[in-house]
Coordinates of C-alpha atoms and ligand atoms in Angstrom, one line a residue:
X174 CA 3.5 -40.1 -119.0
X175 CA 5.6 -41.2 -122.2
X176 CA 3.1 -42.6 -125.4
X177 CA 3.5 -46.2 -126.6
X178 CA 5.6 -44.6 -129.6
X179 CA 8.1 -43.1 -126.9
X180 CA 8.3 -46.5 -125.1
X181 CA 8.9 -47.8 -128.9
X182 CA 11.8 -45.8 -129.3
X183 CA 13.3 -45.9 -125.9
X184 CA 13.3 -50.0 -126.5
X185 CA 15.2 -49.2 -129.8
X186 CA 17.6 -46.5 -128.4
X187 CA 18.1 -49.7 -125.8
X188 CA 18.5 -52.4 -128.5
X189 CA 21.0 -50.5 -130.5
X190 CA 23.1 -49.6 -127.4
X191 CA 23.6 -53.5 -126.4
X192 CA 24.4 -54.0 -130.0
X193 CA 27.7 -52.4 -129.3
X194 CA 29.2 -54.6 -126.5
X195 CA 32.2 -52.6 -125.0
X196 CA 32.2 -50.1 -127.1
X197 CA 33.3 -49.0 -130.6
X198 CA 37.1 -48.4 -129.7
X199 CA 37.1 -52.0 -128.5
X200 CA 35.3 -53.2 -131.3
X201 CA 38.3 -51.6 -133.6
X202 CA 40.6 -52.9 -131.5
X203 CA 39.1 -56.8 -132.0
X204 CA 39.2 -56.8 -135.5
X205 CA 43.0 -55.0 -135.8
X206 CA 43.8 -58.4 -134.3
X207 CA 42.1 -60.0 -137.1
X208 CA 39.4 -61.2 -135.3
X209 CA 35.3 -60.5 -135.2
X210 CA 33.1 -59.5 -132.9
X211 CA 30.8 -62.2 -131.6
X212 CA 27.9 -60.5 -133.6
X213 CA 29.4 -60.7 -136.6
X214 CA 30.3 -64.5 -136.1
X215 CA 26.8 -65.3 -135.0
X216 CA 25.8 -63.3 -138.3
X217 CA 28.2 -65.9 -140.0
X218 CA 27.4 -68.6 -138.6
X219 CA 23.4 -68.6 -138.9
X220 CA 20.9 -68.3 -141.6
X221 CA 20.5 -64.8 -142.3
X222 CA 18.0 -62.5 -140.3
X223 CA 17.4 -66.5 -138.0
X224 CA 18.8 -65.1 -134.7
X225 CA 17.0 -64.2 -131.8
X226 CA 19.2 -63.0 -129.0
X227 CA 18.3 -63.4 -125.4
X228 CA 19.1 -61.5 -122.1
X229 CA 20.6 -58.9 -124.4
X230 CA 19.8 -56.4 -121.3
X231 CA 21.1 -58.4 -118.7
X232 CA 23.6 -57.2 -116.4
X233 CA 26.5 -58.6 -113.8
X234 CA 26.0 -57.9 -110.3
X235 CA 29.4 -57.9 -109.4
X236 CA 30.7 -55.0 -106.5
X237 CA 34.0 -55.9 -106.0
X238 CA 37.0 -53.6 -107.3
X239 CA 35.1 -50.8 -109.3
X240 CA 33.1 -53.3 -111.3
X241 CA 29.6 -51.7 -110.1
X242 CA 31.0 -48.8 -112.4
X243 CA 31.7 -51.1 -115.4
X244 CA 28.3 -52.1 -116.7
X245 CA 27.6 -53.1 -120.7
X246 CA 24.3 -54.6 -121.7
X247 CA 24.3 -58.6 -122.2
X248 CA 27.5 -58.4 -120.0
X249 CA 30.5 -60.6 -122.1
X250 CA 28.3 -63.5 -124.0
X251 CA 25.9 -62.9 -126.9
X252 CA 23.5 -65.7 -126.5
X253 CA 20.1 -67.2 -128.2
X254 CA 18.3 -69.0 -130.7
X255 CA 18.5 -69.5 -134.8
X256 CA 18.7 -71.6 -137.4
X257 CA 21.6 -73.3 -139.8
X258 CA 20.2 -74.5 -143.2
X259 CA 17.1 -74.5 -141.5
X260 CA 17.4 -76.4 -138.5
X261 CA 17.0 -75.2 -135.5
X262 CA 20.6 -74.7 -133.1
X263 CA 21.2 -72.7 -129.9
X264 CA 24.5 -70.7 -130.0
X265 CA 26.6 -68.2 -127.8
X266 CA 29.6 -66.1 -128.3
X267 CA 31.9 -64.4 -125.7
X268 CA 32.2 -61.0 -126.2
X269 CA 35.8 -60.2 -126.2
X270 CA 35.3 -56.3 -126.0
X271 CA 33.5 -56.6 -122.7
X272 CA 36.1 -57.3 -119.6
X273 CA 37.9 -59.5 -122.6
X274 CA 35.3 -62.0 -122.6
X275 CA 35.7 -63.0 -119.1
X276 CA 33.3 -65.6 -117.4
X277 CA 30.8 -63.7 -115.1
X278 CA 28.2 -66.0 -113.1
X279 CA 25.7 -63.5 -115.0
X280 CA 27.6 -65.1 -117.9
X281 CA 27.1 -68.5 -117.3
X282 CA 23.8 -68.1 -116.5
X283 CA 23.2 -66.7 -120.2
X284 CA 24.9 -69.5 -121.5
X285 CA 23.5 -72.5 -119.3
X286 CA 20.2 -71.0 -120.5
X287 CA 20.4 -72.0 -124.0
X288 CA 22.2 -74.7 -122.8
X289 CA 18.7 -75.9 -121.1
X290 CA 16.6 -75.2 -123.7
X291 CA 18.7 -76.8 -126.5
X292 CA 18.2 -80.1 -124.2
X293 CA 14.8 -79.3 -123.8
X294 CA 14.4 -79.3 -127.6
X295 CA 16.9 -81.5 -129.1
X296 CA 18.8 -79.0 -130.9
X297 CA 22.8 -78.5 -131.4
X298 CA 24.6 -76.6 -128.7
X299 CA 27.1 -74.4 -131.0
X300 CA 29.7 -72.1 -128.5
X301 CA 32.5 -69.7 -130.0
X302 CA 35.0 -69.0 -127.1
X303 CA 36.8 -65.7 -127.1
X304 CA 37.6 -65.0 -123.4
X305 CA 40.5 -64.2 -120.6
X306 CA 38.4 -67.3 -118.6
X307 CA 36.9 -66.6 -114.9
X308 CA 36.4 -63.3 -114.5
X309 CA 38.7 -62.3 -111.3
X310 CA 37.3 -59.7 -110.0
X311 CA 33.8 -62.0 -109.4
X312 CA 35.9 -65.4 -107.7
X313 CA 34.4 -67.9 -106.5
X314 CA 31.5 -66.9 -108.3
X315 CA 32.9 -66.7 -111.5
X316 CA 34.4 -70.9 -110.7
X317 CA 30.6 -71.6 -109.9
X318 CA 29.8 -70.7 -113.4
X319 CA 32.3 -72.2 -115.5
X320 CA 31.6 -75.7 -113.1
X321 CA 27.7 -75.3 -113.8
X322 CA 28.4 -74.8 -117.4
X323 CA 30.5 -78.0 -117.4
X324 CA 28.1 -80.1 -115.8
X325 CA 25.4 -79.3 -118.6
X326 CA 28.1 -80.2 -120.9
X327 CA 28.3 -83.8 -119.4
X328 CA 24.6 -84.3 -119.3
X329 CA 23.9 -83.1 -123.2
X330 CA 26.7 -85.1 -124.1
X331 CA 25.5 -88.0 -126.6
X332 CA 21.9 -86.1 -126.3
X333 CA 22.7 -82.7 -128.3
X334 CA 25.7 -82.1 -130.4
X335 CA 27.9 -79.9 -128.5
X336 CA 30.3 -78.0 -131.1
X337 CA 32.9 -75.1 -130.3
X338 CA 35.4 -72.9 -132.1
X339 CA 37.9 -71.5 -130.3
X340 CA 38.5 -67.7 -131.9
X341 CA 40.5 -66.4 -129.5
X342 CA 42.1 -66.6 -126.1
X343 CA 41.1 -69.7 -124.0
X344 CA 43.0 -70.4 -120.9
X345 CA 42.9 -71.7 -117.3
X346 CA 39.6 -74.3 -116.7
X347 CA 38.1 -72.2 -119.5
X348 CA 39.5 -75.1 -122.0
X349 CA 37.7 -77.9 -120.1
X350 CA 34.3 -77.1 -122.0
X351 CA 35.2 -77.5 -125.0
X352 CA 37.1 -80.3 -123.7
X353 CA 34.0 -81.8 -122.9
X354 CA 31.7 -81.1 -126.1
X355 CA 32.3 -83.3 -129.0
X356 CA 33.9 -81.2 -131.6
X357 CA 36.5 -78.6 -131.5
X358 CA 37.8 -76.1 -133.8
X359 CA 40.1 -73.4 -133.4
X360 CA 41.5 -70.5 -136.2
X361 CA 45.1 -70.7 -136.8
X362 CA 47.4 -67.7 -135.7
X363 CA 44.8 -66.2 -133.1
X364 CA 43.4 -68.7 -130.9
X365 CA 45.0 -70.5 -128.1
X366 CA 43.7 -73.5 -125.3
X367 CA 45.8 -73.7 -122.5
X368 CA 45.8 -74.6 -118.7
X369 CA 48.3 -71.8 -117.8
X370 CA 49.4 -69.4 -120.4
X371 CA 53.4 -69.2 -120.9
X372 CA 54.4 -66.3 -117.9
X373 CA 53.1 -69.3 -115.5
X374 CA 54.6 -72.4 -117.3
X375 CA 58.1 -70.1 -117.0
X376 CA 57.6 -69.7 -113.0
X377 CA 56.9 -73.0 -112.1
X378 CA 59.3 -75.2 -114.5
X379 CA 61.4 -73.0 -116.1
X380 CA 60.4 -73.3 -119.7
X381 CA 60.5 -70.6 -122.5
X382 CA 57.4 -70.8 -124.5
X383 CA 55.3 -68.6 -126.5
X384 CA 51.1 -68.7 -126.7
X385 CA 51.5 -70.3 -130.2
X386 CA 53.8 -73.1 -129.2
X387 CA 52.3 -73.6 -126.1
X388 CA 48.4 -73.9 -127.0
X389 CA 48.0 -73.0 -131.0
X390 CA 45.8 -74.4 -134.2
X391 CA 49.0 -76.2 -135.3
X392 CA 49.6 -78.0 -131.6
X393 CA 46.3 -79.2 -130.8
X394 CA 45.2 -80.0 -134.4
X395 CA 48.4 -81.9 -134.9
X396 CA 50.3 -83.3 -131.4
X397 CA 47.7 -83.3 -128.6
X398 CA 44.5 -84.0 -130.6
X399 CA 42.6 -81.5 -128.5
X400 CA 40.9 -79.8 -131.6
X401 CA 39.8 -81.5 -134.3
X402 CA 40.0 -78.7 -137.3
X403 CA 42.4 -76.0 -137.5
X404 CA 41.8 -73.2 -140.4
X405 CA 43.1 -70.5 -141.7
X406 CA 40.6 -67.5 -140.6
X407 CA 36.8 -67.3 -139.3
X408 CA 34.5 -67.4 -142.0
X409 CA 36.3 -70.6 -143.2
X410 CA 35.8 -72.0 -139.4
X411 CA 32.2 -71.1 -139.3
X412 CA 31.2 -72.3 -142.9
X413 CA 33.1 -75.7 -141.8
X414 CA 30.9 -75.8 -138.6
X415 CA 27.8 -75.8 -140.9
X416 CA 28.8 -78.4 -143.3
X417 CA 29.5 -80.9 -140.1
X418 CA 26.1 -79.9 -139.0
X419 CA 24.8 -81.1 -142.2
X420 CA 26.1 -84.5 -141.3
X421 CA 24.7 -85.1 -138.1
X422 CA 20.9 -85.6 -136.0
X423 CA 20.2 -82.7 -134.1
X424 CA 19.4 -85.2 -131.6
X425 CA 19.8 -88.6 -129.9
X426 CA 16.3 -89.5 -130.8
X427 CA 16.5 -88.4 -134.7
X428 CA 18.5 -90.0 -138.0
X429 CA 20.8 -87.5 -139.7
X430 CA 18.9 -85.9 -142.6
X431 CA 18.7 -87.2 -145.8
X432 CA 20.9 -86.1 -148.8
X433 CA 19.4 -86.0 -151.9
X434 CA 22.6 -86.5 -154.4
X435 CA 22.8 -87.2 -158.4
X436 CA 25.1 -89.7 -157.8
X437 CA 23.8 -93.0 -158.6
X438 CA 23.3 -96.0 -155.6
X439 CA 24.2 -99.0 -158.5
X440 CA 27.2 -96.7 -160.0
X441 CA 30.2 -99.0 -160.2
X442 CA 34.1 -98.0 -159.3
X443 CA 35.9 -99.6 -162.1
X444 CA 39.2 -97.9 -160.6
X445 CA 39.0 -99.7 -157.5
X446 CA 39.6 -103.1 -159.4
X447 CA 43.0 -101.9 -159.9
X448 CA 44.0 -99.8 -157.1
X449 CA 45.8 -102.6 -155.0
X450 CA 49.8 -102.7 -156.1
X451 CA 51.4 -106.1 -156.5
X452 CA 53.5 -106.0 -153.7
X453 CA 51.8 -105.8 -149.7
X454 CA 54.3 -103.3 -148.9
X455 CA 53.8 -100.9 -151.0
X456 CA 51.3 -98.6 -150.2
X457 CA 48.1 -97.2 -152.1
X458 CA 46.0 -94.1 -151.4
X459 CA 43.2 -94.5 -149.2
X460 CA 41.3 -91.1 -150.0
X461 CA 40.8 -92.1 -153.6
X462 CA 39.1 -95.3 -152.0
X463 CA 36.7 -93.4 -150.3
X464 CA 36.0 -90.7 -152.5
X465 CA 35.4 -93.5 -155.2
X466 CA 32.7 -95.1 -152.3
X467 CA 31.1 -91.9 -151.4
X468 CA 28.1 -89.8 -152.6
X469 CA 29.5 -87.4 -155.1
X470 CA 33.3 -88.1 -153.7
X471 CA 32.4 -86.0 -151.0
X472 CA 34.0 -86.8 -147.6
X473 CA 34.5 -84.4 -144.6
X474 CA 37.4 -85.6 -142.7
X475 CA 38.0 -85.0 -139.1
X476 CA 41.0 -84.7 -137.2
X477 CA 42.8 -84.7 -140.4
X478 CA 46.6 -83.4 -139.0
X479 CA 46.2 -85.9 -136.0
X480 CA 46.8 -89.2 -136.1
X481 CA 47.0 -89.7 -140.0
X482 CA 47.7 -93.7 -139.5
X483 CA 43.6 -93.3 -139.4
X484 CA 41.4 -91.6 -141.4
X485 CA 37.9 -90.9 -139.6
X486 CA 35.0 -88.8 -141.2
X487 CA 31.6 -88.4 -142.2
X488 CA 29.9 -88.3 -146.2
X489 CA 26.6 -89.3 -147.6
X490 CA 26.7 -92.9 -149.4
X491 CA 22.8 -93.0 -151.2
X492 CA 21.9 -90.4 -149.4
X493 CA 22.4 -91.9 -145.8
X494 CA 24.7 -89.7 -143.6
X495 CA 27.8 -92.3 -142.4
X496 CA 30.8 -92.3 -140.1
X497 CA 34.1 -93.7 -142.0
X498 CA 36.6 -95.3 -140.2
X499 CA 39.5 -96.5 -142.5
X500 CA 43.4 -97.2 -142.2
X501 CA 45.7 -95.5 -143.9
X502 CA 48.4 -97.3 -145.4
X503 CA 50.5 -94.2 -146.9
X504 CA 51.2 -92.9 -143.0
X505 CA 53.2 -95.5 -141.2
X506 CA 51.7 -98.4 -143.4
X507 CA 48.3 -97.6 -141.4
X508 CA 49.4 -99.1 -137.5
X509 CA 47.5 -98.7 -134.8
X510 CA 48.8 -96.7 -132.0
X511 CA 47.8 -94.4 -129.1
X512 CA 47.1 -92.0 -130.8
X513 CA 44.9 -93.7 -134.0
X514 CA 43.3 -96.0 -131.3
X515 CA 42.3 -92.6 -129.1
X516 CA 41.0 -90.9 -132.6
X517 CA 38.9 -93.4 -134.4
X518 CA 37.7 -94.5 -130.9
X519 CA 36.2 -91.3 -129.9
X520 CA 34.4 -90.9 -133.4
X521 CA 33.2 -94.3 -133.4
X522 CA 31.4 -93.6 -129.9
X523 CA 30.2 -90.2 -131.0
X524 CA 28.4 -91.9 -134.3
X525 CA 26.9 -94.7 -132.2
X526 CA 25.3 -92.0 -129.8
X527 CA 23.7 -90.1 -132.7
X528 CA 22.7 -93.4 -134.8
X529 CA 25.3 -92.3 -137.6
X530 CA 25.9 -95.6 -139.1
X531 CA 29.8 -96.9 -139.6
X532 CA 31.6 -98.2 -142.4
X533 CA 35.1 -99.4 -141.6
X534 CA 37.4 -99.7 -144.3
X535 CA 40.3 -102.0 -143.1
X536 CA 44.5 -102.7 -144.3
X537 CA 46.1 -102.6 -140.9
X538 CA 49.3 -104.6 -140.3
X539 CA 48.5 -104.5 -136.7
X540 CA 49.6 -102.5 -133.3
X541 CA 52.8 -100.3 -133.4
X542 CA 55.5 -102.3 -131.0
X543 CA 57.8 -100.7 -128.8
X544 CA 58.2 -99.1 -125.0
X545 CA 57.4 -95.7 -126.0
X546 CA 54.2 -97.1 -127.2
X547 CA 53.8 -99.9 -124.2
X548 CA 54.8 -96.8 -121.6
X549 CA 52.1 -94.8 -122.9
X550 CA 49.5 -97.3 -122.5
X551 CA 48.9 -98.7 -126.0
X552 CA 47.2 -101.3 -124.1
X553 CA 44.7 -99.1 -122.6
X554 CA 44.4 -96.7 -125.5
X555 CA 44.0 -99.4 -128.2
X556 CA 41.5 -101.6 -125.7
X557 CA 39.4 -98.0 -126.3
X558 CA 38.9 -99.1 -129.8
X559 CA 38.3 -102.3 -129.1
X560 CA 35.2 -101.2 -126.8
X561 CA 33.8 -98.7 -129.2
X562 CA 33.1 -100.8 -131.6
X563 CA 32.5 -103.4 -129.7
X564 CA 29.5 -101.8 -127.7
X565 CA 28.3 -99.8 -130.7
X566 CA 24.9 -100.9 -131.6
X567 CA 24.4 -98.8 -135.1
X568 CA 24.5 -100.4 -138.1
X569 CA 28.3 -101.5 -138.7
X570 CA 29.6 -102.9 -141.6
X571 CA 33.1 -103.4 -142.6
X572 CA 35.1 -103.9 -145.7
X573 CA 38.8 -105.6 -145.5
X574 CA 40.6 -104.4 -148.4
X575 CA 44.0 -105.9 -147.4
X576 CA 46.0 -107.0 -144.3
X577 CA 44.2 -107.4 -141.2
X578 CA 46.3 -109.0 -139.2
X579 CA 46.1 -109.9 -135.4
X580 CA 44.7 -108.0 -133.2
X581 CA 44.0 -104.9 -134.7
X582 CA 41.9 -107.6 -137.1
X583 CA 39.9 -108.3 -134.2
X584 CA 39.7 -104.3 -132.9
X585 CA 38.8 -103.0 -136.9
X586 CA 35.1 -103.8 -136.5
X587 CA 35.2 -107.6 -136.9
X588 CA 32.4 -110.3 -136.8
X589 CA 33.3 -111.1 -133.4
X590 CA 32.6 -107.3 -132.5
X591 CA 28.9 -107.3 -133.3
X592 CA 29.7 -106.1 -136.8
X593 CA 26.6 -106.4 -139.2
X594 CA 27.9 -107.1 -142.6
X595 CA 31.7 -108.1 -143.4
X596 CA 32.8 -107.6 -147.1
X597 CA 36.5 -108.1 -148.4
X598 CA 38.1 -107.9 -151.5
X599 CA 39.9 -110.6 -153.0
X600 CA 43.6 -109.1 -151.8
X601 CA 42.6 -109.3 -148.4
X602 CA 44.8 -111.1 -146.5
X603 CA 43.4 -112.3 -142.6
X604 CA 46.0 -113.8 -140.4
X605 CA 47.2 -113.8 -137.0
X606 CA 50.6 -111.6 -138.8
X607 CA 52.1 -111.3 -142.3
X608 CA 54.6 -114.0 -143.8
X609 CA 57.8 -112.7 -142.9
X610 CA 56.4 -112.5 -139.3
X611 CA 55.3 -116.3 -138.9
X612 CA 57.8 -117.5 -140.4
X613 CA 60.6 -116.2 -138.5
X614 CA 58.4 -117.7 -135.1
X615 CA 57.7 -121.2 -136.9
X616 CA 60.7 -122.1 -138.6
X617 CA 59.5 -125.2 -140.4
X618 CA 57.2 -123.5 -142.6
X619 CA 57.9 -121.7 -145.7
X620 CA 56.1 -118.2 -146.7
X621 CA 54.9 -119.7 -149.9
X622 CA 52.8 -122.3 -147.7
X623 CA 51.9 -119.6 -144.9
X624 CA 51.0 -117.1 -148.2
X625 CA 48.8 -120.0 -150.2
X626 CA 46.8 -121.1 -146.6
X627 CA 46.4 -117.4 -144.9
X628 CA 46.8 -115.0 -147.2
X629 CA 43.2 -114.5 -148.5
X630 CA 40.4 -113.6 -147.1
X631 CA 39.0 -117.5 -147.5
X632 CA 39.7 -119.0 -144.7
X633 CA 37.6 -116.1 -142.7
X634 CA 35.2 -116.7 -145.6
X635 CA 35.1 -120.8 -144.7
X636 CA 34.5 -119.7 -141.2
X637 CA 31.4 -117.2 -141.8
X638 CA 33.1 -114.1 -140.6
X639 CA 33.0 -112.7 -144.3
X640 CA 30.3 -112.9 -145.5
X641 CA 31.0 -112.1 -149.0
X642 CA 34.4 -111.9 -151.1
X643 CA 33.3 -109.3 -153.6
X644 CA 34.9 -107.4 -156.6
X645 CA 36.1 -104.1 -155.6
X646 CA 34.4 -102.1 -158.5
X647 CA 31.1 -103.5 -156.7
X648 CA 32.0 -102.1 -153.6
X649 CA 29.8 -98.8 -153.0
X650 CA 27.1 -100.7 -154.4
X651 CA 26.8 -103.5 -152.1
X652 CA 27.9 -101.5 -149.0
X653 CA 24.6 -98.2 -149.9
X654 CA 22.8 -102.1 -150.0
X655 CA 23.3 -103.4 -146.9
X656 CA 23.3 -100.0 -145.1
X657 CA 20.0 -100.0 -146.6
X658 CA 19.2 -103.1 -145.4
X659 CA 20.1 -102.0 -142.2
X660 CA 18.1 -98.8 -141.5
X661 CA 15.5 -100.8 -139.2
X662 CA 18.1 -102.6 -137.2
X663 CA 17.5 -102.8 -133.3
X664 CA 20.0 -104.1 -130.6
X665 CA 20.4 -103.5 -127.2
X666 CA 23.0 -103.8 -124.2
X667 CA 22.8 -105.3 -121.0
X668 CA 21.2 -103.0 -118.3
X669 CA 24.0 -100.9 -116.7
X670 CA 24.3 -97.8 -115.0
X671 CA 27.0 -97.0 -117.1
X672 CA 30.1 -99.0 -118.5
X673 CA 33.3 -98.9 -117.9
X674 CA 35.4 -97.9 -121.1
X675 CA 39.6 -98.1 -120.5
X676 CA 39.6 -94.3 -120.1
Ligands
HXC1323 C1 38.8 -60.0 -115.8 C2 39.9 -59.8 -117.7 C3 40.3 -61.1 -117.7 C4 39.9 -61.9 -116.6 C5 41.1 -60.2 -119.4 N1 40.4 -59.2 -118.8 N2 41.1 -61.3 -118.8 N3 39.1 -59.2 -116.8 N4 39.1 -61.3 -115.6 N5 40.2 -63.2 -116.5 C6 40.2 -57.9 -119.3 C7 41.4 -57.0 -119.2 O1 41.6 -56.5 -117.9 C8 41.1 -56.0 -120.2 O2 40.2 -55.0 -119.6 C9 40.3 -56.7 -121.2 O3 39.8 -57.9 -120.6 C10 41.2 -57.1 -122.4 O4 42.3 -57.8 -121.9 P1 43.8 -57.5 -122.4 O5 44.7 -58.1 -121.4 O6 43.9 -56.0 -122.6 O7 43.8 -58.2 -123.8 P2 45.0 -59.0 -124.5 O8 46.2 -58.2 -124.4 O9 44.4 -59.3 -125.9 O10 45.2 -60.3 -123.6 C11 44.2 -61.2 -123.5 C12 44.5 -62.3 -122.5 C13 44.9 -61.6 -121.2 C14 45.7 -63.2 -123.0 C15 43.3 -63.2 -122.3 O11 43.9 -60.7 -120.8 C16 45.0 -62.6 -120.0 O12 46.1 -63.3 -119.9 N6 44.0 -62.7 -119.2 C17 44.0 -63.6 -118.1 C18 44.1 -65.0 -118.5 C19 44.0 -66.0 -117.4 O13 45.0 -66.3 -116.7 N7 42.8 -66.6 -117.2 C20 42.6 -67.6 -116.2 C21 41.8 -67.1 -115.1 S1 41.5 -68.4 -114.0 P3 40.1 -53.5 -120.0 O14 39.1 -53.0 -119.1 O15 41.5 -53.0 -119.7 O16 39.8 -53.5 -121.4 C22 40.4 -69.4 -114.7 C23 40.1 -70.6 -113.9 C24 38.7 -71.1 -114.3 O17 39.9 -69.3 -115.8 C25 38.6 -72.4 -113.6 C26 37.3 -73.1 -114.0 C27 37.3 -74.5 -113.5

């Protein structure tokens, strides 16, 4: 019979051994691609000495082709519990030096597991993806997994946030969890999502494409909009995971924490009085707006290469964490397209299910015209906009700085849309369309008499859907005010199963 202190050791010897995934010439072999192990991310990524790995023994019980011979503790996921600045998040990582990171159903059931109990607890699901996807040699039970991993995905969704990076390989239905969390981030130059990897697309339609084109940092952060951030290597990745976290509940149920910032709730933007040029065409930059409104000019911008007509991200104004939505009239004079309509919609949705309050910031000279647009389903894509804001119930409140013209008036968090408090500046101009617009349709008017009755933002004023004019050096005052104002506000929707959004 062994002692206690030979059972001690034996547990160590057993510990130390799982520590090493597939092995030390894998291990090399990861980072002379430039990439970690899922260790050393997870040692990135959480509070030091916070982790607590589960199921670091477990094993895959697959029998097929020699794979009863090819056994490595924790199989290909590191998995478990820690913290990030102190609050509690459940993470995993594919292990790319076991079977390259391939889905096992032992595999899923690792990650599903801190999957259940993040939803138990109300804590962030965070998942790093490195992996071949469904592990062939298991089949159908390797499909089982990935499906029973994506229908945890749909139920935490608006309950936990769900965040993954993408730091290597991700291919075949492997992209459709990420897909279905609510933030994704890849690292430029070694990660890749795709449905079918280039040898495929070449067999079925012919076309020559590499990984990079076909499923890169630079496509999905920029074309597709499938990933929201794109950067340069890992530890940037994983310190840009952390600082999103800071902006954000770790549940439903809870407000985003608190900021405690030097920078003053009454301080007053004297640049802002003159930051509007002379002539509507010309346009201004909307960042130093923000950064002028926000807690210590701090804003975290999401989705920044995608849709730049609008700008969407989070920052701290007097403390409170809150979700900007704001036009951007230096990229195509801020339209609304597909694209802008699919972006701010999605972030609008995701604030109002984690009670992230919105401020819109608003200069749009309307819709983008034209059949590539009307083929794609502007319609459809820019109604989604319309229903986010119109069925968010946080607190909303909305500044018109310039043109807001027609419909995208009515879509950029308007009175009509349940929006709170409604501000505008004096050079806001709110009209069905600009000048040149009307009077080309009603030729018996002049500009001058279209300008002088429409262009202001009085006549929305008269009506009650402003409900202040204000100076624009008062602005982040009066907004931090009203969100104030607003931090007990309660309203519901009608009892549904679920609606109905344009998907
Ligand atoms: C089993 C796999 C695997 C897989 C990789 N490996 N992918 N094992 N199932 N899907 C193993 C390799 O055999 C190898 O094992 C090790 O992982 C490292 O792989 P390499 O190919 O040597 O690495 P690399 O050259 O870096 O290439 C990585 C890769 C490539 C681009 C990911 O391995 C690849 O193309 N894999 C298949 C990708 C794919 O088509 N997946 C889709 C599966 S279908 P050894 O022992 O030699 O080290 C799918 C459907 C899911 O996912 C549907 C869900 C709804």
């Amino acid at each position: 019979m062994s002692s206690q202190l030979d059972k001690i050791v034996e547990l160590q010897r057993r510990k130390e051994l799982s520590l090493l995934g597939g092995g030390e010439k894998r291990i090399e072999a990861q980072h002379a691609k430039g990439k970690k192990t899922a260790r050393e991310r997870i040692a990135l990524l959480l509070d030091p000495d916070s982790f607590e790995e589960f199921d670091c023994f477990v094993h895959h019980r697959c029998t097929n082709f020699g794979m009863e011979k090819k056994h490595f503790d924790g199989d290909g996921v590191v998995s478990g519990r820690g913290s990030i600045n102190g609050r509690i998040v459940y993470v995993y990582a594919q292990d790319f030096t076991v079977n390259g990171g391939s889905l096992s159903k032992t595999m899923s059931e690792k990650i599903c597991k801190v999957m259940d109990l993040a939803m138990k607890t109300g804590a962030p699901v965070i998942g790093l993806n490195d992996s071949g996807g469904a592990r062939i040699q298991e089949g159908i039970d390797a499909l089982a997994g990935y499906g029973e991993i994506f229908e945890r995905n749909i139920l935490a969704s608006g309950v936990v946030p769900q965040i993954s990076a993408i730091m290597g390989p991700c291919a075949g239905g492997a992209v459709y969890s990420p897909a279905l969390t609510d933030f994704i981030f890849m690292v430029e130059g070694t990660s890749n999502m795709f449905l079918t990897g280039p040898a495929v697309v070449k067999s079925q339609t012919g076309e020559d494409v590499d990984q990079e084109s076909l499923g890169g940092a630079a496509v999905h952060s920029q074309k597709s909009g499938v990933a929201q951030f794109a950067y340069p290597d890992e530890e940037s990745l994983l310190e840009a995971i952390k600082k999103l976290l800071s902006f954000l509940p770790s549940n439903n149920m809870e407000k985003a924490p608190v900021k405690e910032s030097s920078d003053s709730a009454v301080r007053l933007c004297p640049k802002l009085d003159s930051i509007i040029p002379e002539s509507e065409n010309k346009a201004y930059d909307m960042y130093q707006v923000i950064n002028e409104l926000v807690d210590e000019g701090d804003f975290f911008e999401i989705h920044k290469d995608f849709a730049q007509n609008i700008i969407v991200g989070f920052a701290h104004m007097g403390g409170e964490s809150v979700g900007i939505v704001a036009n951007k009239p230096a990229y195509m004079s801020g339209t609304l397209d597909i694209n802008a309509s699919r972006k701010a919609a999605r972030f609008v949705r995701f604030c109002d299910a984690f009670n992230i309050p919105l401020l819109t910031l608003v200069d749009v000279p309307g819709f983008l015209p034209g059949t590539q647009q009307e083929y794609g389903a502007v319609i459809s894509n820019g109604a989604k906009l319309l229903y986010a804001y119109g069925e968010a119930t946080v607190p909303k409140i909305t500044l018109t700085i310039r043109k807001a013209y027609g419909g995208a008036y009515i879509v950029m968090s308007s009175k009509h849309l349940r929006s709170d408090i409604n501000y505008a500046w004096p050079s806001a101009n709110i009209a069905v369309m600009g000048a040149k617009g009307a009077v080309g349709i009603l030729k018996d008017i002049t500009e001058e008499e279209y300008d002088s009755l429409f262009c202001n933002p009085y006549k929305a004023a008269e009506r009650g859907y402003i409900e202040d004019v204000i100076q624009p050096s008062e602005s982040r005052f009066r907004i931090i005010r009203a969100l104030k104002s607003m931090k007990n506000k309660s309203q519901g929707l009608p009892a549904k199963k679920h609606d109905n959004l344009p998907l």
